[in-house]
Amino acid sequence: RIGQERETRFRDGLGTRVRAADAGGDPVEHLHLVPELVAQESAIRDRVGRLINFRHARYVRLRGVDRLKGGTRDLVVSYDALEGARLSTVLETLTRIPLSLEVDIAIQVVRDLLPAIGILHDSRKVTHGAIAPERLVFTQQQRLVIVDHGFGTALGRLNLQRKKLWEQFRIPVPSSN
C-alpha cells in the first residue's frame, strides 16, 4: 500500500524518485516511471516479483510495483528509503571543486560492484540491465548500494537505439561492429 508522498529526491531517465511513507509510516522511496517504461509494466512487475525477496547488503530492498491512487495513476516502483549520495552526483560535484578522483577509489568501486552484480546473476538468474553512476549509491557508512535493479527486461524490450539508451538512460551499449 502506498502512503503519502513528500519530496522529490532524484530524477533521471528512468523517472522521478520521491520520498514517501508506506501505510505503516515507514520511509520508502517511489520511482515514478517515465512513459516508455510504463508501457513495459508487465515486464517490470515480473522482474520486481522475482526480486521482491532478494536481500543483499549491496542492493536496496524492492518493495513492489503499484499504481498511485488519484488522477495521474502513475506507475511506481517502491524501495526501502536509502540515505546517501549517488555516484553521478559525486562525479558531477568533482567537476566544480578542485578535487580529483583517485585511481584507488575507482578501483574500489569496481571491486565492490562486480561481485555484487555476480550475486544477482547467480542467485536470481537476472541481469541488472541499467548499471550507471545514477544507480550506485554510497551510504553514510561509505557502503556501495545498487538501486533500480528491476528494469533489465523492460529496458531490453524497448528496442532503443544505442544513442537513445545512452542519452536517456545512461546505458552504454557497444557498437555492433
Coordinates of C-alpha atoms in Angstrom, one line a residue:
R1 CA 0.0 0.0 0.0
I2 CA 1.3 3.4 -0.9
G3 CA 1.2 6.2 1.6
Q4 CA 1.6 10.0 1.3
E5 CA 4.5 11.4 -0.8
R6 CA 6.8 14.1 0.4
E7 CA 9.8 15.3 -1.5
T8 CA 11.5 14.8 -4.9
R9 CA 14.9 13.1 -4.3
F10 CA 16.3 12.4 -7.7
R11 CA 15.3 12.5 -11.4
D12 CA 16.9 10.6 -14.3
G13 CA 15.9 8.8 -17.5
L14 CA 14.0 6.1 -15.5
G15 CA 11.8 8.6 -13.8
T16 CA 11.5 10.7 -10.6
R17 CA 12.2 9.3 -7.2
V18 CA 10.0 10.7 -4.4
R19 CA 10.4 10.2 -0.6
A20 CA 7.2 8.8 0.8
A21 CA 5.9 6.8 3.7
D22 CA 4.3 3.3 3.5
A23 CA 1.0 2.6 5.1
G24 CA 2.7 1.9 8.4
G25 CA 4.6 5.3 8.3
D26 CA 8.0 3.8 7.4
P27 CA 10.1 5.8 4.9
V28 CA 10.2 4.5 1.4
E29 CA 11.2 5.9 -2.0
H30 CA 8.9 5.8 -5.0
L31 CA 10.3 5.8 -8.5
H32 CA 7.6 7.3 -10.8
L33 CA 8.4 5.7 -14.1
V34 CA 8.7 7.5 -17.4
P35 CA 6.0 6.7 -20.0
E36 CA 8.4 4.4 -22.1
L37 CA 8.8 2.2 -19.0
V38 CA 5.1 2.3 -18.0
A39 CA 4.4 0.7 -21.4
Q40 CA 6.6 -2.3 -20.1
E41 CA 4.5 -2.7 -16.9
S42 CA 4.2 -6.5 -17.2
A43 CA 7.9 -7.0 -17.6
I44 CA 8.6 -4.7 -14.6
R45 CA 6.0 -6.4 -12.5
D46 CA 7.5 -9.8 -13.4
R47 CA 11.1 -8.8 -12.6
V48 CA 10.3 -7.0 -9.4
G49 CA 8.2 -10.0 -8.4
R50 CA 11.3 -12.2 -8.9
L51 CA 13.4 -9.9 -6.8
I52 CA 11.0 -8.9 -4.1
N53 CA 12.5 -11.4 -1.6
F54 CA 16.1 -10.8 -2.8
R55 CA 18.1 -9.4 0.1
H56 CA 21.8 -8.4 -0.1
A57 CA 23.8 -5.7 1.6
R58 CA 24.8 -4.3 -1.8
Y59 CA 21.2 -3.9 -3.1
V60 CA 18.4 -1.7 -1.9
R61 CA 15.3 -3.8 -1.0
L62 CA 12.5 -3.6 -3.5
R63 CA 9.0 -3.2 -2.0
G64 CA 6.8 -3.6 -5.1
V65 CA 5.1 -2.1 -8.1
D66 CA 1.8 -0.2 -7.8
R67 CA -0.4 2.4 -9.4
L68 CA -0.9 5.6 -7.4
K69 CA -4.4 6.4 -6.4
G70 CA -5.9 9.6 -7.8
G71 CA -5.8 11.4 -11.0
T72 CA -2.4 10.5 -12.5
R73 CA -2.4 6.8 -11.7
D74 CA 1.4 6.8 -12.1
L75 CA 3.2 3.5 -12.1
V76 CA 5.7 3.5 -9.2
V77 CA 8.3 1.1 -8.0
S78 CA 8.8 1.2 -4.3
Y79 CA 12.1 0.7 -2.4
D80 CA 13.3 1.0 1.1
A81 CA 14.4 4.6 1.7
L82 CA 18.2 4.9 1.3
E83 CA 20.3 7.8 2.6
G84 CA 23.4 8.5 0.6
A85 CA 25.0 10.1 -2.4
R86 CA 24.6 8.8 -5.9
L87 CA 27.9 8.3 -7.8
S88 CA 26.6 10.5 -10.5
T89 CA 26.2 13.4 -8.0
V90 CA 29.7 12.8 -6.6
L91 CA 31.2 12.9 -10.1
E92 CA 29.3 16.0 -11.0
T93 CA 30.5 17.7 -7.8
L94 CA 34.1 16.8 -8.6
T95 CA 33.9 18.9 -11.8
R96 CA 33.1 22.0 -9.8
I97 CA 35.7 21.7 -7.0
P98 CA 39.5 21.3 -7.1
L99 CA 39.5 17.6 -6.1
S100 CA 40.2 14.6 -8.2
L101 CA 39.1 11.0 -8.1
E102 CA 42.0 8.8 -7.2
V103 CA 42.5 5.6 -9.2
D104 CA 42.4 3.6 -6.0
I105 CA 38.9 4.9 -5.3
A106 CA 37.7 4.0 -8.8
I107 CA 39.2 0.5 -8.4
Q108 CA 37.5 0.0 -5.1
V109 CA 34.1 1.0 -6.6
V110 CA 34.7 -1.7 -9.3
R111 CA 35.8 -4.2 -6.7
D112 CA 32.6 -3.6 -4.7
L113 CA 30.4 -3.6 -7.8
L114 CA 31.5 -6.7 -9.7
P115 CA 30.9 -9.3 -7.0
A116 CA 27.5 -7.7 -6.3
I117 CA 26.5 -8.0 -9.9
G118 CA 27.6 -11.6 -9.9
I119 CA 25.5 -12.4 -6.9
L120 CA 22.4 -11.0 -8.6
H121 CA 23.2 -13.0 -11.8
D122 CA 24.0 -16.2 -9.9
S123 CA 21.3 -16.2 -7.2
R124 CA 18.3 -14.9 -9.3
K125 CA 19.5 -15.6 -12.8
V126 CA 18.7 -12.0 -13.8
T127 CA 20.8 -9.1 -15.0
H128 CA 20.6 -5.6 -13.7
G129 CA 20.5 -4.1 -17.2
A130 CA 21.0 -0.5 -16.2
I131 CA 24.3 -0.1 -14.3
A132 CA 25.2 3.5 -14.4
P133 CA 26.6 6.1 -11.9
E134 CA 23.0 7.2 -11.2
R135 CA 22.2 3.8 -9.9
L136 CA 25.1 3.4 -7.5
V137 CA 24.6 5.0 -4.1
F138 CA 27.2 5.5 -1.4
T139 CA 25.7 5.4 2.1
Q140 CA 26.9 7.5 5.0
Q141 CA 28.9 4.4 6.1
Q142 CA 30.7 4.5 2.6
R143 CA 29.0 1.3 1.5
L144 CA 28.1 0.9 -2.2
V145 CA 24.4 0.1 -2.7
I146 CA 23.0 -0.7 -6.1
V147 CA 19.5 0.5 -7.0
D148 CA 17.0 0.2 -9.8
H149 CA 17.7 -3.5 -10.4
G150 CA 14.2 -4.3 -11.6
F151 CA 14.3 -3.0 -15.1
G152 CA 16.6 -5.2 -17.2
T153 CA 13.9 -7.0 -19.2
A154 CA 11.8 -3.9 -19.6
L155 CA 14.7 -1.8 -20.9
G156 CA 15.7 -4.6 -23.4
R157 CA 12.1 -4.7 -24.7
L158 CA 12.2 -1.0 -25.6
N159 CA 14.4 -1.9 -28.6
L160 CA 16.0 1.6 -28.5
Q161 CA 19.0 2.8 -30.5
R162 CA 22.4 3.0 -28.7
K163 CA 22.2 6.8 -28.7
K164 CA 18.8 6.9 -27.0
L165 CA 19.9 4.3 -24.4
W166 CA 22.9 6.4 -23.6
E167 CA 21.2 9.8 -23.7
Q168 CA 18.0 8.9 -21.7
F169 CA 19.0 6.0 -19.5
R170 CA 22.9 6.4 -19.4
I171 CA 23.2 2.8 -20.5
P172 CA 26.4 2.2 -22.6
V173 CA 25.9 -0.4 -25.4
P174 CA 28.9 -1.4 -27.6
S175 CA 28.6 -0.7 -31.3
S176 CA 27.6 -3.6 -33.4
N177 CA 30.8 -3.5 -35.3

